């Protein structure tokens, strides 16, 4: 890589610049551009396979770009500077960047070899170097906030899906991330457990200045909580607007038909 | 002591005789294990009161205890018991066959269990005779899937045959020992014996893996 | 019943400590080698993977009996160093079964869902922490049943130490054989086999306890109480 495509700006938290991602011959993202401001809550909607989850996985460095660049807080995510040249990022560089980014997964991905408290304290102790006592205090506060103060010593597999997902949210927040990625966090939950998780997330969005990037099929939630909604199709942003505008007067025919289909389905 | 190529080459004909014996042992032992294991598996599957449990206990006992002692036991006890002269080779084949039959019976059992229950029910619904259900329906479906596992046990058996040295079977290891005793050079014959096992078992295990990909496993 | 039963039992029991030492020593070495070689099989470095593959295939491909003969009779001729029988036995048992164990470790690590790895990445745990804190604690539980089989296989292999006169159970039995009448042979071999069976059951009982502990730690239903009868499986040895 020779030149950075664009210069970082203080007012941009996440910057995608001509990002290309392929799986084999299948192009998931084709020259994707978008940016997210600090503290913004941005929701990505669109049909499955449109590349929404891939965007989150790229930001979490679970996947690598095939072209273009991603910046978070003005730092390149896939490449680092060494001796004035851009080289692929190494593990140490990536780790430092990852500390700013948290992710909540569809399937929770809690560690079954640890209890609830250990799940939440593990990364602050091992990755941020907090003392066990400090990490435990932080964890208890967060578990209290997500309404699980009575499950601190429980085994994660003994909890309901909704409770597991709230532990996973606390676990991600314990790292005090600047960016939080939400990957269809309610898709694996029984319908009656969805509301609890969403209200926790709304509360966090309201009370913190974390930047959110959220992939969801919960349109009401997206409408309530987002500053901006981006409609994705075939690896491109086809519409990008504040939620009121996008949900009530979608400019694009594709958005209209997608919203119809989703809203019909959820009744 | 250094590797002596000349001596290594000279000892090859003698070792080759032993290699042939090792391969014969493996072949004969495997055939016995394949047949006897099937008998064990079917008896257990038939749930004949008493008999099935006894077979279960015998299988578990044999497979939890060392083959070498079973070899000794067959060698010193079987001959007087049946009153027929048994060569070390034949004793070895029996010991290997019986020991490995306990493994192969588990393989067959898994294969039989893997045949869907609906097959038994369909056969019953057609009121097929019991023998025909086994030979015509269950085993033809179970056996192909167990072939890779049986192959693996043959390879295992192959590598265990040298312990028959203890009762005087003249296999490749015994020949190596013989060569070493004559010349007081042990490096070449023992190393060649090891190489022989590797040269046969490694390609064989690759073949089994290929077979596995074709027919699947149980 | 034989008049010599007492003598047979007491003689064979003399061999039990060596059999146990060889088994425990072999198991210890097996565990170490299995983890080192198994994790090496998953290394990013081609060279490391290759070296480990050579060890695994080399020891799985050549016969254990031949390995024992090689170590005990050839190595001294090569380096002029005679190894104590028990030590040679532990070495061969460990090297051989460690090669099989390496595949168990590799398979168990690979069986941990990728989501667990991703969860650890998202918390910015480093490669070492991901392995030691998240992946291995879960993989170890998967390893227990196959390791149970492997350890019983190893116990059975200790009988091969007869060939290097290590004074274990089998050796004691063969020393006793010429001294007793034919009628007593049945007793000798039966007692020998029962001793091994009891040791195999002891291994299985211990491993099952570990399995139940592991299942509890991972929040799984404890495994059903299967037959405590030793479930040895040659597994391609």
XYZ file of C-alpha atoms in Angstrom:
722
model
C 0.000 0.000 0.000
C 1.421 3.381 -0.908
C -0.718 6.289 0.207
C -3.529 6.526 2.706
C -6.730 7.166 0.777
C -7.831 9.986 3.005
C -6.494 11.858 5.991
C -7.969 11.079 9.384
C -10.187 13.707 10.886
C -10.864 14.387 14.523
C -14.579 14.338 13.973
C -14.693 10.823 12.562
C -14.761 7.706 14.705
C -15.114 5.101 11.971
C -14.097 5.616 8.387
C -14.546 3.072 5.594
C -12.700 4.016 2.455
C -13.281 2.021 -0.736
C -13.427 -1.186 1.305
C -13.576 -4.412 -0.688
C -14.277 -7.781 0.887
C -14.591 -11.050 -0.997
C -15.253 -14.587 0.093
C -13.770 -16.614 -2.711
C -15.373 -15.287 -5.896
C -18.264 -13.758 -4.027
C -17.830 -10.013 -3.551
C -19.526 -9.041 -0.275
C -18.463 -5.386 -0.110
C -17.583 -3.473 -3.253
C -15.705 -0.203 -2.694
C -17.740 0.686 0.361
C -17.463 4.230 1.785
C -19.063 5.570 4.901
C -18.123 7.238 8.154
C -19.517 7.421 11.660
C -19.078 10.364 14.033
C -18.093 9.947 17.687
C -21.077 9.143 19.874
C -23.340 8.405 16.919
C -25.723 5.428 16.984
C -25.827 4.020 13.475
C -28.020 1.106 12.499
C -27.395 -1.018 9.446
C -30.432 -2.610 7.866
C -30.892 -4.616 4.717
C -31.540 -8.122 3.432
C -29.389 -10.941 4.763
C -26.241 -11.457 2.756
C -25.975 -7.741 2.048
C -22.717 -7.521 3.997
C -23.892 -5.859 7.230
C -22.359 -8.419 9.580
C -19.173 -8.440 7.502
C -18.741 -4.738 8.272
C -18.859 -5.423 12.000
C -16.495 -8.388 11.666
C -14.026 -6.258 9.712
C -14.108 -3.628 12.457
C -13.486 -6.327 15.067
C -10.580 -7.597 12.897
C -12.214 -11.009 12.683
C -11.906 -10.609 8.920
C -9.357 -8.790 6.782
C -10.136 -6.364 3.980
C -9.269 -7.297 0.409
C -8.998 -3.674 -0.617
C -9.389 -0.146 0.711
C -8.866 0.966 4.308
C -10.694 1.164 7.585
C -9.835 3.741 10.227
C -10.980 3.864 13.813
C -10.104 6.975 15.832
C -7.846 7.993 12.975
C -5.811 4.781 13.167
C -5.687 2.310 10.339
C -7.138 -1.020 11.338
C -5.670 -3.365 8.787
C -2.310 -1.698 8.273
C 0.244 0.026 10.419
C 3.031 2.457 9.715
C 6.537 1.189 10.073
C 9.424 3.328 8.902
C 7.098 5.577 6.936
C 5.587 2.650 5.011
C 2.306 0.889 5.342
C 2.606 -2.775 6.224
C -0.047 -5.298 7.278
C -0.833 -4.867 10.964
C 0.712 -7.318 13.386
C -0.975 -8.885 16.388
C 0.304 -6.292 18.880
C -0.902 -3.399 16.810
C -4.283 -5.029 16.326
C -4.644 -5.772 20.015
C -4.118 -2.153 20.944
C -6.813 -1.112 18.435
C -9.209 -3.819 19.549
C -9.208 -2.446 23.083
C -11.229 0.520 21.825
C -13.787 -1.717 20.137
C -16.279 -4.052 21.767
C -18.621 -6.503 20.136
C -21.787 -8.288 21.202
C -22.504 -11.407 19.176
C -25.699 -13.010 17.988
C -24.854 -16.241 19.831
C -23.439 -14.431 22.930
C -20.106 -16.378 22.771
C -19.781 -16.439 26.544
C -16.926 -18.584 27.846
C -18.380 -21.770 29.347
C -15.265 -22.416 31.408
C -15.897 -19.298 33.499
C -18.790 -18.119 35.651
C -20.628 -14.879 34.961
C -18.284 -12.687 36.990
C -15.168 -14.259 35.492
C -16.568 -13.729 32.004
C -16.839 -10.024 32.720
C -13.535 -9.584 34.593
C -11.368 -11.729 32.315
C -10.535 -9.122 29.678
C -10.139 -6.105 31.998
C -7.636 -8.134 34.072
C -5.783 -9.850 31.245
C -5.983 -7.201 28.582
C -6.215 -3.858 30.395
C -4.172 -4.947 33.395
C -6.764 -4.001 36.006
C -6.399 -5.537 39.446
C -8.801 -8.360 40.145
C -10.558 -6.289 42.791
C -11.030 -3.304 40.489
C -12.222 -5.510 37.673
C -14.668 -7.274 39.984
C -16.046 -3.957 41.187
C -16.461 -2.741 37.631
C -18.099 -6.039 36.701
C -20.538 -5.919 39.603
C -21.610 -2.389 38.676
C -22.199 -3.443 35.078
C -24.030 -6.629 36.020
C -26.168 -4.507 38.314
C -26.908 -2.159 35.451
C -28.020 -5.011 33.169
C -30.153 -6.366 36.000
C -28.148 -9.469 36.828
C -26.613 -8.614 40.177
C -28.042 -11.853 41.589
C -26.365 -14.003 38.900
C -22.758 -12.969 39.552
C -21.640 -16.457 40.558
C -23.940 -18.340 38.174
C -22.705 -20.463 35.334
C -23.481 -18.786 31.996
C -25.005 -21.964 30.520
C -27.565 -21.991 33.325
C -28.963 -18.608 32.280
C -31.699 -17.851 29.771
C -30.649 -16.529 26.388
C -31.700 -13.021 27.360
C -29.667 -13.170 30.542
C -26.665 -14.557 28.669
C -26.874 -11.726 26.190
C -27.009 -9.157 28.989
C -23.880 -10.744 30.502
C -22.246 -10.453 27.081
C -23.182 -6.761 26.965
C -21.690 -6.210 30.424
C -18.594 -8.125 29.330
C -18.117 -5.857 26.318
C -18.733 -2.694 28.355
C -16.210 -3.737 30.995
C -13.502 -2.890 28.467
C -14.857 0.704 28.318
C -14.884 0.618 24.516
C -15.217 3.737 22.395
C -17.052 1.743 19.759
C -19.582 -0.989 20.440
C -20.628 -3.349 17.653
C -23.996 -5.069 18.012
C -24.388 -8.030 15.673
C -28.050 -9.100 15.567
C -27.950 -9.343 19.348
C -31.614 -10.344 19.672
C -31.882 -12.742 16.716
C -31.111 -15.850 18.762
C -33.492 -14.948 21.579
C -36.984 -16.159 22.316
C -39.429 -13.322 21.494
C -40.360 -12.629 25.125
C -36.698 -12.038 26.050
C -35.979 -9.476 23.343
C -37.471 -6.462 25.087
C -35.252 -6.827 28.187
C -32.083 -6.811 26.123
C -33.187 -3.898 23.973
C -34.125 -1.739 26.937
C -30.678 -2.324 28.439
C -29.092 -1.240 25.163
C -31.310 1.865 24.933
C -30.267 2.853 28.425
C -26.582 2.449 27.570
C -26.964 4.431 24.367
C -28.708 7.217 26.275
C -26.265 7.458 29.171
C -22.873 6.947 27.492
C -20.989 8.559 24.631
C -20.095 5.233 23.064
C -20.282 5.068 19.268
C -22.647 2.315 18.195
C -22.765 0.334 15.014
C -25.745 -1.960 15.112
C -27.055 -4.658 12.802
C -30.617 -5.564 13.671
C -33.996 -6.633 12.344
C -35.799 -4.858 15.202
C -37.090 -1.895 13.253
C -38.887 -0.226 16.138
C -35.695 -0.347 18.191
C -33.698 1.042 15.289
C -36.179 3.845 14.917
C -36.165 4.689 18.637
C -32.477 4.661 19.291
C -30.597 5.467 16.066
C -29.192 8.788 14.990
C -28.837 7.435 11.485
C -29.955 4.374 9.592
C -28.117 2.980 6.590
C -29.872 0.705 4.149
C -27.560 -1.886 2.603
C -27.945 -3.911 -0.506
C -25.387 -5.951 -2.431
C -22.444 -4.540 -0.501
C -23.378 -0.901 -1.010
C -25.112 1.776 1.051
C -28.173 2.622 -0.994
C -29.785 4.979 1.492
C -28.446 6.829 4.504
C -30.845 8.988 6.512
C -32.147 9.816 9.995
C -34.573 7.097 11.150
C -37.766 9.187 10.922
C -37.056 10.023 7.330
C -35.879 6.551 6.304
C -38.748 4.716 7.928
C -41.520 7.100 6.898
C -40.350 8.426 3.540
C -37.764 6.075 2.126
C -36.239 7.604 -0.955
C -35.307 4.347 -2.547
C -37.633 1.728 -3.963
C -35.415 -1.081 -2.634
C -35.671 0.350 0.894
C -39.417 0.606 0.612
C -39.858 -3.015 -0.436
C -37.425 -4.203 2.256
C -39.260 -2.305 4.988
C -42.586 -3.633 3.764
C -41.319 -7.189 3.871
C -39.811 -6.821 7.350
C -42.776 -5.047 8.867
C -45.239 -7.498 7.326
C -43.256 -10.363 8.758
C -43.101 -8.986 12.270
C -46.813 -8.102 12.076
C 29.247 -47.845 15.972
C 28.264 -46.417 12.616
C 25.713 -47.392 10.045
C 27.156 -50.037 7.703
C 25.374 -50.026 4.353
C 27.046 -53.229 3.212
C 25.838 -55.124 6.238
C 22.412 -53.538 6.004
C 22.063 -54.790 2.431
C 23.401 -58.221 3.378
C 20.855 -58.650 6.133
C 17.933 -57.743 3.876
C 17.180 -61.233 2.489
C 16.925 -62.662 5.992
C 14.756 -59.752 7.127
C 12.585 -60.089 4.044
C 11.655 -63.639 5.085
C 10.540 -62.230 8.411
C 8.628 -59.407 6.752
C 6.668 -61.976 4.755
C 5.776 -63.817 7.980
C 4.714 -60.519 9.596
C 2.430 -59.766 6.668
C 0.974 -63.293 6.723
C 0.299 -62.992 10.462
C -1.469 -59.699 9.924
C -3.562 -61.032 7.080
C -4.636 -64.219 8.849
C -5.139 -62.458 12.190
C -7.260 -59.770 10.547
C -9.503 -62.268 8.792
C -10.118 -64.037 12.092
C -10.751 -60.710 13.845
C -13.191 -59.591 11.148
C -15.218 -62.821 11.358
C -15.123 -63.370 15.098
C -15.851 -59.707 15.773
C -18.962 -59.944 13.625
C -20.081 -63.001 15.567
C -19.568 -61.157 18.859
C -21.442 -58.124 17.599
C -24.413 -60.083 16.283
C -24.696 -62.147 19.486
C -24.753 -58.958 21.518
C -27.281 -57.367 19.196
C -29.587 -60.413 19.391
C -29.859 -59.900 23.173
C -29.975 -63.602 23.951
C -30.413 -63.783 27.734
C -27.190 -64.921 29.373
C -25.181 -65.412 26.205
C -25.148 -61.759 25.185
C -23.991 -60.707 28.640
C -21.266 -63.352 28.719
C -19.979 -62.211 25.337
C -20.015 -58.625 26.600
C -17.926 -59.551 29.649
C -15.453 -61.597 27.605
C -15.043 -58.752 25.107
C -14.476 -56.165 27.833
C -12.059 -58.430 29.696
C -9.936 -59.238 26.653
C -9.719 -55.688 25.401
C -8.769 -54.282 28.802
C -5.819 -56.622 29.298
C -2.463 -56.971 27.538
C -2.240 -58.909 24.290
C 1.177 -60.287 25.295
C -0.236 -62.166 28.284
C -3.068 -63.486 26.152
C -0.439 -64.722 23.706
C 1.334 -66.562 26.518
C -1.946 -67.959 27.790
C -2.947 -69.272 24.364
C 0.525 -70.689 23.802
C 0.797 -72.594 27.080
C -2.852 -73.422 27.728
C -4.610 -73.914 24.403
C -2.437 -76.729 23.092
C -2.878 -79.045 26.105
C -6.539 -78.124 26.301
C -7.444 -79.137 22.742
C -4.727 -81.771 22.372
C -3.662 -80.606 18.915
C -0.199 -79.349 18.154
C -0.276 -75.645 17.447
C 2.664 -73.863 15.871
C 3.744 -70.516 17.325
C 2.492 -68.951 14.093
C -0.988 -70.417 14.466
C -1.101 -69.526 18.164
C -0.132 -65.992 17.219
C -2.887 -65.767 14.619
C -5.452 -66.980 17.153
C -4.287 -64.584 19.869
C -4.210 -61.611 17.489
C -7.551 -62.593 15.971
C -9.330 -62.999 19.294
C -7.853 -59.823 20.802
C -8.703 -57.693 17.796
C -12.141 -59.294 17.458
C -13.017 -57.437 20.660
C -12.187 -54.167 18.898
C -13.874 -55.050 15.632
C -17.025 -56.177 17.459
C -17.380 -52.603 18.756
C -16.887 -51.329 15.221
C -19.604 -53.614 13.857
C -21.886 -52.654 16.721
C -21.495 -48.977 15.885
C -22.122 -49.825 12.220
C -25.256 -51.812 13.056
C -26.505 -49.063 15.372
C -26.020 -46.565 12.563
C -28.544 -48.379 10.355
C -31.781 -46.409 10.812
C -34.428 -48.023 12.985
C -36.887 -47.671 10.124
C -34.936 -50.333 8.209
C -35.639 -52.913 10.935
C -39.266 -51.856 11.042
C -39.662 -52.037 7.277
C -38.121 -55.514 7.273
C -40.497 -56.591 10.015
C -43.430 -55.110 8.149
C -42.479 -57.216 5.125
C -42.228 -60.231 7.479
C -38.821 -61.149 6.155
C -37.141 -64.098 7.846
C -34.661 -63.019 10.525
C -31.565 -64.333 8.755
C -32.542 -62.483 5.611
C -32.992 -59.233 7.546
C -29.364 -59.490 8.634
C -27.790 -60.683 5.401
C -30.025 -58.793 3.007
C -30.721 -55.515 4.775
C -28.742 -54.697 7.908
C -25.235 -55.939 7.152
C -25.072 -54.659 3.562
C -25.732 -51.189 4.982
C -23.529 -51.537 8.051
C -20.424 -53.178 6.593
C -19.276 -50.580 4.028
C -19.245 -47.902 6.693
C -17.119 -49.976 9.053
C -14.443 -50.802 6.467
C -12.158 -47.852 7.296
C -12.258 -48.682 11.020
C -11.490 -52.323 10.272
C -8.603 -51.185 8.097
C -7.222 -49.101 10.947
C -7.318 -52.095 13.259
C -5.464 -54.186 10.707
C -2.742 -51.538 10.664
C -2.658 -51.578 14.481
C -2.420 -55.338 14.496
C 0.377 -55.232 11.960
C 2.415 -53.068 14.325
C 1.691 -55.336 17.291
C 2.737 -58.595 15.615
C 6.400 -58.319 16.683
C 5.453 -59.136 20.269
C 4.902 -62.714 19.045
C 8.669 -62.924 19.265
C 7.950 -63.916 22.872
C 6.641 -67.335 21.744
C 9.216 -67.773 18.998
C 7.320 -66.691 15.885
C 9.956 -65.986 13.270
C 8.757 -62.569 12.167
C 10.764 -59.564 11.039
C 11.795 -58.574 14.562
C 12.893 -62.103 15.369
C 14.955 -62.162 12.165
C 16.497 -58.829 13.112
C 17.381 -60.235 16.511
C 18.865 -63.310 14.831
C 20.973 -61.179 12.523
C 22.122 -59.075 15.433
C 23.081 -62.106 17.506
C 25.193 -63.525 14.684
C 27.167 -60.416 13.908
C 26.844 -58.346 17.099
C 25.606 -55.524 14.913
C 22.127 -54.446 15.986
C 21.710 -50.981 14.501
C 21.057 -52.020 10.924
C 18.603 -54.896 11.405
C 16.488 -53.191 14.076
C 16.420 -49.922 12.169
C 15.446 -51.700 8.966
C 12.680 -53.486 10.844
C 11.348 -50.113 12.048
C 11.562 -48.663 8.543
C 9.672 -51.677 7.204
C 6.779 -50.999 9.585
C 6.715 -47.329 8.629
C 6.889 -48.074 4.898
C 3.871 -50.357 5.106
C 1.727 -48.664 7.739
C 2.044 -45.056 6.608
C 0.814 -45.597 3.037
C -1.799 -48.008 4.393
C -3.162 -45.389 6.766
C -3.340 -42.889 3.912
C -5.341 -45.436 1.899
C -7.684 -45.938 4.845
C -8.190 -42.181 5.092
C -9.084 -42.115 1.385
C -11.546 -44.931 1.922
C -12.961 -43.006 4.883
C -13.663 -40.037 2.671
C -15.456 -42.248 0.182
C -17.667 -44.327 2.480
C -17.768 -42.174 5.629
C -17.221 -43.469 9.128
C -19.356 -44.839 11.902
C -7.920 -74.407 43.304
C -4.197 -74.496 43.146
C -2.128 -75.075 46.274
C 0.239 -72.479 44.938
C -2.329 -69.698 44.712
C -0.772 -67.752 47.577
C 2.667 -67.962 46.059
C 1.385 -66.983 42.619
C -0.473 -63.955 43.918
C 2.360 -62.721 46.099
C 4.910 -63.110 43.295
C 2.749 -61.324 40.758
C 1.953 -58.559 43.235
C 5.694 -57.882 43.436
C 5.475 -56.786 39.822
C 2.616 -54.355 40.400
C 4.735 -51.405 41.628
C 6.894 -51.457 38.479
C 3.808 -51.730 36.263
C 2.267 -48.760 38.064
C 5.481 -46.737 37.863
C 5.816 -47.457 34.157
C 2.173 -46.560 33.595
C 2.271 -43.307 35.555
C 5.642 -42.308 34.102
C 4.420 -43.140 30.626
C 1.198 -41.196 31.157
C 3.106 -38.144 32.416
C 5.421 -38.159 29.406
C 2.479 -38.839 27.093
C 0.617 -35.788 28.373
C 3.616 -33.500 27.962
C 4.458 -34.737 24.463
C 0.820 -34.815 23.375
C 0.348 -31.152 24.286
C 3.646 -29.992 22.842
C 3.266 -31.931 19.592
C -0.494 -31.396 19.358
C -0.220 -27.617 19.682
C 2.757 -27.675 17.331
C 0.512 -29.362 14.738
C -1.659 -26.220 14.919
C 1.252 -23.819 14.671
C 1.314 -21.109 12.038
C 4.895 -22.028 11.203
C 5.260 -24.639 8.494
C 8.544 -25.827 9.954
C 7.089 -26.400 13.411
C 4.133 -28.258 11.927
C 6.447 -30.379 9.807
C 8.698 -31.370 12.706
C 5.714 -32.317 14.809
C 4.190 -34.269 11.913
C 7.421 -36.230 11.500
C 7.401 -37.123 15.208
C 3.730 -38.124 15.171
C 3.859 -40.206 11.991
C 7.256 -41.652 12.854
C 6.155 -43.011 16.207
C 2.720 -44.049 15.040
C 4.104 -45.721 11.957
C 6.857 -47.840 13.496
C 5.910 -50.621 15.854
C 6.051 -49.930 19.588
C 7.847 -53.248 20.195
C 10.462 -52.318 17.613
C 10.829 -48.891 19.231
C 11.475 -50.590 22.558
C 14.094 -52.884 21.045
C 15.685 -49.953 19.285
C 15.915 -47.811 22.382
C 17.071 -50.611 24.642
C 19.412 -52.568 22.393
C 20.457 -50.192 19.604
C 20.853 -46.892 21.400
C 23.419 -48.275 23.868
C 25.429 -49.571 20.907
C 25.231 -46.146 19.276
C 26.050 -43.904 22.210
C 27.543 -46.424 24.630
C 24.940 -45.752 27.281
C 22.878 -48.537 28.784
C 19.474 -47.336 29.923
C 17.750 -48.688 33.030
C 14.872 -50.941 31.838
C 12.134 -49.020 33.631
C 13.427 -45.729 32.261
C 13.639 -47.105 28.736
C 10.103 -48.415 29.126
C 8.707 -45.069 30.290
C 10.498 -43.341 27.425
C 9.064 -45.620 24.749
C 5.581 -45.683 26.280
C 5.568 -41.882 26.477
C 7.049 -41.248 23.035
C 4.714 -43.718 21.360
C 1.485 -42.752 23.082
C 2.427 -39.075 23.008
C 2.294 -39.301 19.212
C -1.270 -40.613 19.393
C -2.120 -38.063 22.085
C -0.936 -35.241 19.828
C -3.805 -35.978 17.437
C -6.223 -36.001 20.383
C -5.013 -32.570 21.524
C -5.130 -31.170 17.991
C -8.632 -32.504 17.406
C -9.940 -31.220 20.743
C -8.548 -27.724 20.214
C -10.097 -27.632 16.752
C -13.426 -28.806 18.160
C -13.812 -25.681 20.310
C -16.299 -23.514 18.391
C -14.759 -20.660 16.425
C -17.195 -18.328 18.175
C -15.170 -18.797 21.374
C -12.034 -17.645 19.578
C -13.914 -14.642 18.192
C -15.320 -13.789 21.601
C -11.774 -13.713 22.939
C -10.543 -11.575 20.041
C -13.361 -9.095 20.600
C -12.118 -8.712 24.195
C -8.626 -8.061 22.788
C -7.086 -11.040 24.549
C -3.709 -11.931 23.036
C -2.975 -15.210 21.225
C -1.448 -16.794 24.329
C -4.339 -15.707 26.572
C -6.877 -16.901 24.034
C -5.282 -20.332 24.089
C -4.619 -20.706 27.820
C -7.672 -18.899 29.204
C -10.413 -19.696 26.724
C -9.630 -22.471 24.231
C -7.600 -25.014 26.222
C -9.822 -25.086 29.335
C -12.667 -26.135 27.054
C -10.583 -28.417 24.842
C -9.194 -30.354 27.809
C -12.681 -31.559 28.686
C -13.065 -32.919 25.150
C -9.746 -34.736 25.473
C -10.655 -36.754 28.564
C -12.569 -39.669 26.995
C -10.008 -40.351 24.237
C -7.177 -39.931 26.728
C -8.854 -42.523 28.937
C -8.625 -44.999 26.059
C -5.068 -44.005 25.351
C -3.974 -44.463 28.969
C -5.512 -47.934 29.120
C -3.747 -48.753 25.884
C -0.556 -47.539 27.532
C -1.185 -49.665 30.606
C -1.585 -52.709 28.374
C 1.644 -51.790 26.592
C 3.591 -51.923 29.862
C 3.492 -55.710 29.436
C 5.976 -55.208 26.596
C 8.551 -54.272 29.230
C 8.787 -58.035 29.664
C 11.138 -57.935 26.660
C 13.634 -55.786 28.534
C 13.225 -57.590 31.882
C 11.797 -54.679 33.800
C 10.395 -56.874 36.583
C 6.788 -55.884 36.043
C 3.770 -58.191 36.300
C 4.245 -60.051 33.013
C 7.932 -60.651 33.685
C 7.163 -61.956 37.184
C 4.626 -64.343 35.717
C 7.033 -65.707 33.125
C 9.681 -66.201 35.805
C 7.186 -68.133 37.866
C 5.941 -70.332 35.019
C 8.796 -72.855 34.737
C 8.792 -73.363 38.506
C 5.184 -74.476 38.717
C 3.252 -77.461 37.309
C 1.200 -77.091 34.131
C -2.039 -77.043 36.098
C -1.069 -73.792 37.730
C -0.549 -71.919 34.475
C -4.233 -71.102 34.171
C -4.089 -69.538 37.605
C -0.981 -67.506 36.798
C -2.435 -66.004 33.634
C -5.845 -65.421 35.154
C -4.345 -63.555 38.122
C -2.125 -61.543 35.782
C -5.027 -60.516 33.569
C -7.205 -59.659 36.555
C -4.455 -57.411 37.929
C -4.312 -55.504 34.647
C -8.081 -55.348 34.544
C -8.183 -53.806 38.020
C -5.557 -51.233 37.035
C -7.527 -50.431 33.870
C -10.681 -49.951 35.929
C -8.761 -47.659 38.280
C -7.711 -45.489 35.332
C -11.262 -45.378 33.995
C -12.739 -44.483 37.377
C -10.254 -41.636 37.736
C -10.830 -40.323 34.224
C -14.612 -40.506 34.587
C -14.366 -38.417 37.745
C -12.365 -35.837 35.788
C -14.941 -35.952 32.984
C -17.755 -35.219 35.414
C -15.760 -32.374 36.941
C -15.021 -30.955 33.502
C -18.634 -31.189 32.410
C -19.722 -29.350 35.549
C -17.200 -26.595 34.934
C -18.466 -26.073 31.416
C -22.040 -26.079 32.646
C -22.916 -29.245 30.777
C -24.965 -32.138 31.980
C -22.516 -34.625 33.534
C -21.857 -37.615 31.258
C -24.067 -40.624 31.997
C -22.616 -43.252 34.279
C -21.405 -45.578 31.591
C -19.982 -48.996 32.298
C -16.989 -48.528 34.568
C -15.619 -51.543 32.856
C -12.512 -50.405 31.077
C -13.401 -49.241 27.623
C -10.109 -49.648 25.864
C -9.974 -48.769 22.236
C -6.912 -49.476 20.164
C -7.773 -46.401 18.127
C -5.248 -47.288 15.476
C -2.318 -48.200 17.685
